[in-house]
One Martini backbone bead per residue (centre of mass of N, CA, C, O) as a GRO file, in nm:
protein
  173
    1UNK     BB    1  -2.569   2.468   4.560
    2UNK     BB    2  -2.349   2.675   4.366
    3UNK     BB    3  -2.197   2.762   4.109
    4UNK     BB    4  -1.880   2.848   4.021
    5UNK     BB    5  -1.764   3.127   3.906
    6UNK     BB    6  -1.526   3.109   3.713
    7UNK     BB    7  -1.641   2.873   3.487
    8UNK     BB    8  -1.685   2.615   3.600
    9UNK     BB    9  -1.775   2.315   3.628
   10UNK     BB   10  -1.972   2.134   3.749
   11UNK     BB   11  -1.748   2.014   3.905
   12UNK     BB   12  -1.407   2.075   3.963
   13UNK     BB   13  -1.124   1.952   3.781
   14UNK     BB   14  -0.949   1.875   4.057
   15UNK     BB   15  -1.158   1.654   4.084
   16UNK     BB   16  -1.127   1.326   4.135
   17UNK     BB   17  -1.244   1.151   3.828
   18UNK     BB   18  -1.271   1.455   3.696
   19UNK     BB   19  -1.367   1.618   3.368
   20UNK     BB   20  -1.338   1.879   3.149
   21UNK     BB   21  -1.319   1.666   2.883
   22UNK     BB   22  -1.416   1.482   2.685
   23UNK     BB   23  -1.315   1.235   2.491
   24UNK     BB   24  -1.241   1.239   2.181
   25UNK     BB   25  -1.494   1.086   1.902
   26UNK     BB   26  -1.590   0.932   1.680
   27UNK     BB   27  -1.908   0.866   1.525
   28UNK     BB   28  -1.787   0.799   1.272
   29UNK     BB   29  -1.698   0.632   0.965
   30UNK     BB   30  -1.466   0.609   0.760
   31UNK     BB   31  -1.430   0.680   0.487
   32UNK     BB   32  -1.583   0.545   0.183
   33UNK     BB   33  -1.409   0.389  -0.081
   34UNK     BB   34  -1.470   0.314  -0.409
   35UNK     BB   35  -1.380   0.047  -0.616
   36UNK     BB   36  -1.143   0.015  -0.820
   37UNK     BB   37  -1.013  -0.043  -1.102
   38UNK     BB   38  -0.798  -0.191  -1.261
   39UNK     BB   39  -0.535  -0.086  -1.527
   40UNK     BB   40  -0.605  -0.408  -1.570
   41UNK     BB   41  -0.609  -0.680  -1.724
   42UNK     BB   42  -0.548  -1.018  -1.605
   43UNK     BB   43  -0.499  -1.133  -1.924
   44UNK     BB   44  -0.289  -0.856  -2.028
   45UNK     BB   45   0.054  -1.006  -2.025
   46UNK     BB   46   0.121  -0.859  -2.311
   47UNK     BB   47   0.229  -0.573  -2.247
   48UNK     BB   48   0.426  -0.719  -2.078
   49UNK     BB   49   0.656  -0.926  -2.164
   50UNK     BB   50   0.920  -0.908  -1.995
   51UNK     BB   51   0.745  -0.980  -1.718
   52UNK     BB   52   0.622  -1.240  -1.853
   53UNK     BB   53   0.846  -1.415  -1.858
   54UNK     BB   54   0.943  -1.415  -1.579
   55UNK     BB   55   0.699  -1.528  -1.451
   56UNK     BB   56   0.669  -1.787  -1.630
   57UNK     BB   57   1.002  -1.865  -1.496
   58UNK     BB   58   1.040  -1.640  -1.247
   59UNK     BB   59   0.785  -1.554  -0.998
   60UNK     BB   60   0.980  -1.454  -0.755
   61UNK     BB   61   1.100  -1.216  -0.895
   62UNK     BB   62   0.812  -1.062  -0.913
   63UNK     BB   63   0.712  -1.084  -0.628
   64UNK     BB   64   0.981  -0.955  -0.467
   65UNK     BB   65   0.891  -0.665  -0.601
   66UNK     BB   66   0.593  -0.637  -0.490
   67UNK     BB   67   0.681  -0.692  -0.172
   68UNK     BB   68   0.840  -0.435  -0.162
   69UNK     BB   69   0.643  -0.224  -0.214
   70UNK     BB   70   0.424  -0.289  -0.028
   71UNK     BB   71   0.600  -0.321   0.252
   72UNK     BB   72   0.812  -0.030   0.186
   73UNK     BB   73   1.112  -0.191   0.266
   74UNK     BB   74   1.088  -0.413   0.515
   75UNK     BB   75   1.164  -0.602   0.267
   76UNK     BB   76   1.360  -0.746   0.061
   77UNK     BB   77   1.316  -0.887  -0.251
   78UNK     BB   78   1.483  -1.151  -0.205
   79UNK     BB   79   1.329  -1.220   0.068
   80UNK     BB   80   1.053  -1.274  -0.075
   81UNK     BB   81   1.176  -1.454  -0.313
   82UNK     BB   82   1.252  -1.697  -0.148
   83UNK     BB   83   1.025  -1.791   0.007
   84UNK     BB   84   0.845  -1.835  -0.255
   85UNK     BB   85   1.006  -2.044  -0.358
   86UNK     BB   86   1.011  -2.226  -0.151
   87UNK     BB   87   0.742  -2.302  -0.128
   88UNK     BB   88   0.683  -2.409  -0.420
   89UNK     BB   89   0.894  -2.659  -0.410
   90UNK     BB   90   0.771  -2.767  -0.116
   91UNK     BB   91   0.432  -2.693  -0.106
   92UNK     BB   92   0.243  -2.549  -0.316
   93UNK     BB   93   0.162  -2.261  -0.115
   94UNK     BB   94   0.267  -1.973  -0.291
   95UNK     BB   95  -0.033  -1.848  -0.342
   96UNK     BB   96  -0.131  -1.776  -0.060
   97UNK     BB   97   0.081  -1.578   0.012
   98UNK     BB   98   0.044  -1.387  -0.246
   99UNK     BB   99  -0.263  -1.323  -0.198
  100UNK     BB  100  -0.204  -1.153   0.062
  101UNK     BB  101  -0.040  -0.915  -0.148
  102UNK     BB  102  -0.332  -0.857  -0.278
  103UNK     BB  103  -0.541  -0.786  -0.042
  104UNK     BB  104  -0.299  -0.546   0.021
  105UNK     BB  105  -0.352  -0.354  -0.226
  106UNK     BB  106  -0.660  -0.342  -0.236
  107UNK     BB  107  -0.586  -0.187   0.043
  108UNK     BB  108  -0.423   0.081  -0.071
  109UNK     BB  109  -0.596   0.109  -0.362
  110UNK     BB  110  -0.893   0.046  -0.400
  111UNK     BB  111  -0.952  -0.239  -0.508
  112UNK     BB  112  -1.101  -0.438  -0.655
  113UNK     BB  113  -1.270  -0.770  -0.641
  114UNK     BB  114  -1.133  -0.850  -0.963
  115UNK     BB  115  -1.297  -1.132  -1.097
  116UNK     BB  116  -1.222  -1.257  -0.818
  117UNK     BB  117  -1.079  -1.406  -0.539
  118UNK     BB  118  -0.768  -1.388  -0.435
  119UNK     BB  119  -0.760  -1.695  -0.398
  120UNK     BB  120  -0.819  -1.772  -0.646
  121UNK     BB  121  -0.671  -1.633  -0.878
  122UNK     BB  122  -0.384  -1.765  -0.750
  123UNK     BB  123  -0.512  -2.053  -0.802
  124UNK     BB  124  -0.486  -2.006  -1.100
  125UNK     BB  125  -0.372  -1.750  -1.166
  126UNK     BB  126  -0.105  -1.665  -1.095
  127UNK     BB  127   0.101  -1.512  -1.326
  128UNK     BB  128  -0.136  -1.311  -1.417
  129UNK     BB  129  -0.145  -1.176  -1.129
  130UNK     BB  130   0.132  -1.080  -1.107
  131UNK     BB  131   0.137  -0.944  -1.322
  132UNK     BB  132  -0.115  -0.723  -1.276
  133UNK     BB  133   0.065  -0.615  -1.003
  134UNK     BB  134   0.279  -0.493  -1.171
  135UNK     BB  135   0.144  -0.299  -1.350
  136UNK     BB  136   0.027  -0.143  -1.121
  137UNK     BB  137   0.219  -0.032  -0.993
  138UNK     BB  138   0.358   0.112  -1.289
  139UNK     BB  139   0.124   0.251  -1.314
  140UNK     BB  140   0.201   0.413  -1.022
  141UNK     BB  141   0.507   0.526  -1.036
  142UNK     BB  142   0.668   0.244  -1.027
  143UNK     BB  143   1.029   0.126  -1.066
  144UNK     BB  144   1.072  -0.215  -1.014
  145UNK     BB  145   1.405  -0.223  -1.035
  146UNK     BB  146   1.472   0.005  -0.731
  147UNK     BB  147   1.245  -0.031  -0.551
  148UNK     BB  148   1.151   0.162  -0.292
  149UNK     BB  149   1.371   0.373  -0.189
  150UNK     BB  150   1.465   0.443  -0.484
  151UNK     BB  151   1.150   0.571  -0.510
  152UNK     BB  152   1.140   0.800  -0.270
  153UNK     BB  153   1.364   0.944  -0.387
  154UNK     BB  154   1.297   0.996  -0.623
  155UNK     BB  155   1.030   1.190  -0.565
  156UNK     BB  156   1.154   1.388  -0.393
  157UNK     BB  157   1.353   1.506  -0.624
  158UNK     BB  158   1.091   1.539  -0.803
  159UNK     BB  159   0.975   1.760  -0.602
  160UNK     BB  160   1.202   1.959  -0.600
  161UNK     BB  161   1.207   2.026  -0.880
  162UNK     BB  162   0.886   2.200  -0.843
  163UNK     BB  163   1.003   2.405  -0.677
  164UNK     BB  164   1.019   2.718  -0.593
  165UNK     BB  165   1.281   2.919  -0.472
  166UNK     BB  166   1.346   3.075  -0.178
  167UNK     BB  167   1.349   3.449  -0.118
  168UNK     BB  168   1.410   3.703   0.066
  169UNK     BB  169   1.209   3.916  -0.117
  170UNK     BB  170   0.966   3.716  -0.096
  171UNK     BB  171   0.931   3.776   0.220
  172UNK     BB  172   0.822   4.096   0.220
  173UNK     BB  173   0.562   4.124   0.129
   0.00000   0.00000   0.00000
């Protein structure tokens, strides 16, 4: 039997449990970023005085806002900051979920996991931890005082303002 003139492989792609094309699959591992050193030292908590002071005395604020922007808006500040409270007043186990969203950043910005592990660092350093991660979103052009939603718009905005406008007679040309 020989193969047939159309062009197509032997056998023809109509027959059943032929395909035309095997399914295309990366056969490398996706590209990997070397982890970069965070924007602050750990123990660097008095750069920022006002968010040292809020985080020393009610570090559920300072969480709130952490895991809403980490989260991407798809909880609110209030409600991871609640829960945060709750945890700690209730269970003292409230580094625990902290570590998860320092984890989750580290993962997201490829940072380094220094200057020991994550769960390590939230339970002896808990509110050092968190000044970290706020001042590291903060230097990532994240307002930390109006949410997630209100960054995305900000951004958008700020992106529209550098577009130069099309003009109709920049298209003929």
């Amino acid at each position: 039997m020989h193969p047939p003139d159309a062009g197509y492989p032997y056998p023809p792609p109509s027959a059943p449990g032929v395909y035309s094309t095997p399914p295309v699959t990366s056969v490398y591992p996706p590209p990997f970023q070397s982890p970069q050193s965070w924007s602050t030292g750990l123990f660097d908590c008095t750069s920022d005085c006002t968010n040292c002071v809020v985080t020393l005395f009610c570090p559920c604020i300072t969480f709130g806002r952490i895991a809403e922007i980490l989260d991407r808006g798809s909880a609110p500040c209030g409600l991871s900051g609640a829960l945060y409270a709750l945890l700690q007043y209730l269970t003292w186990f409230h580094w625990v979920y902290s570590c998860t969203y320092r984890t989750k950043m580290r993962a997201q910005y490829s940072l380094a996991d220094a200057p020991c592990s994550d769960c390590l660092v939230h339970c002896c350093c808990e509110q050092c931890a968190l000044c970290q991660e706020y001042r590291e979103l903060n230097n990532r052009d994240f307002d930390m005082f109006i949410g997630w939603h209100a960054n995305m718009e900000r951004r958008a905005t700020a992106a529209a303002v550098y577009l130069p406008p099309v003009t109709p007679d920049a298209m003929l040309r």
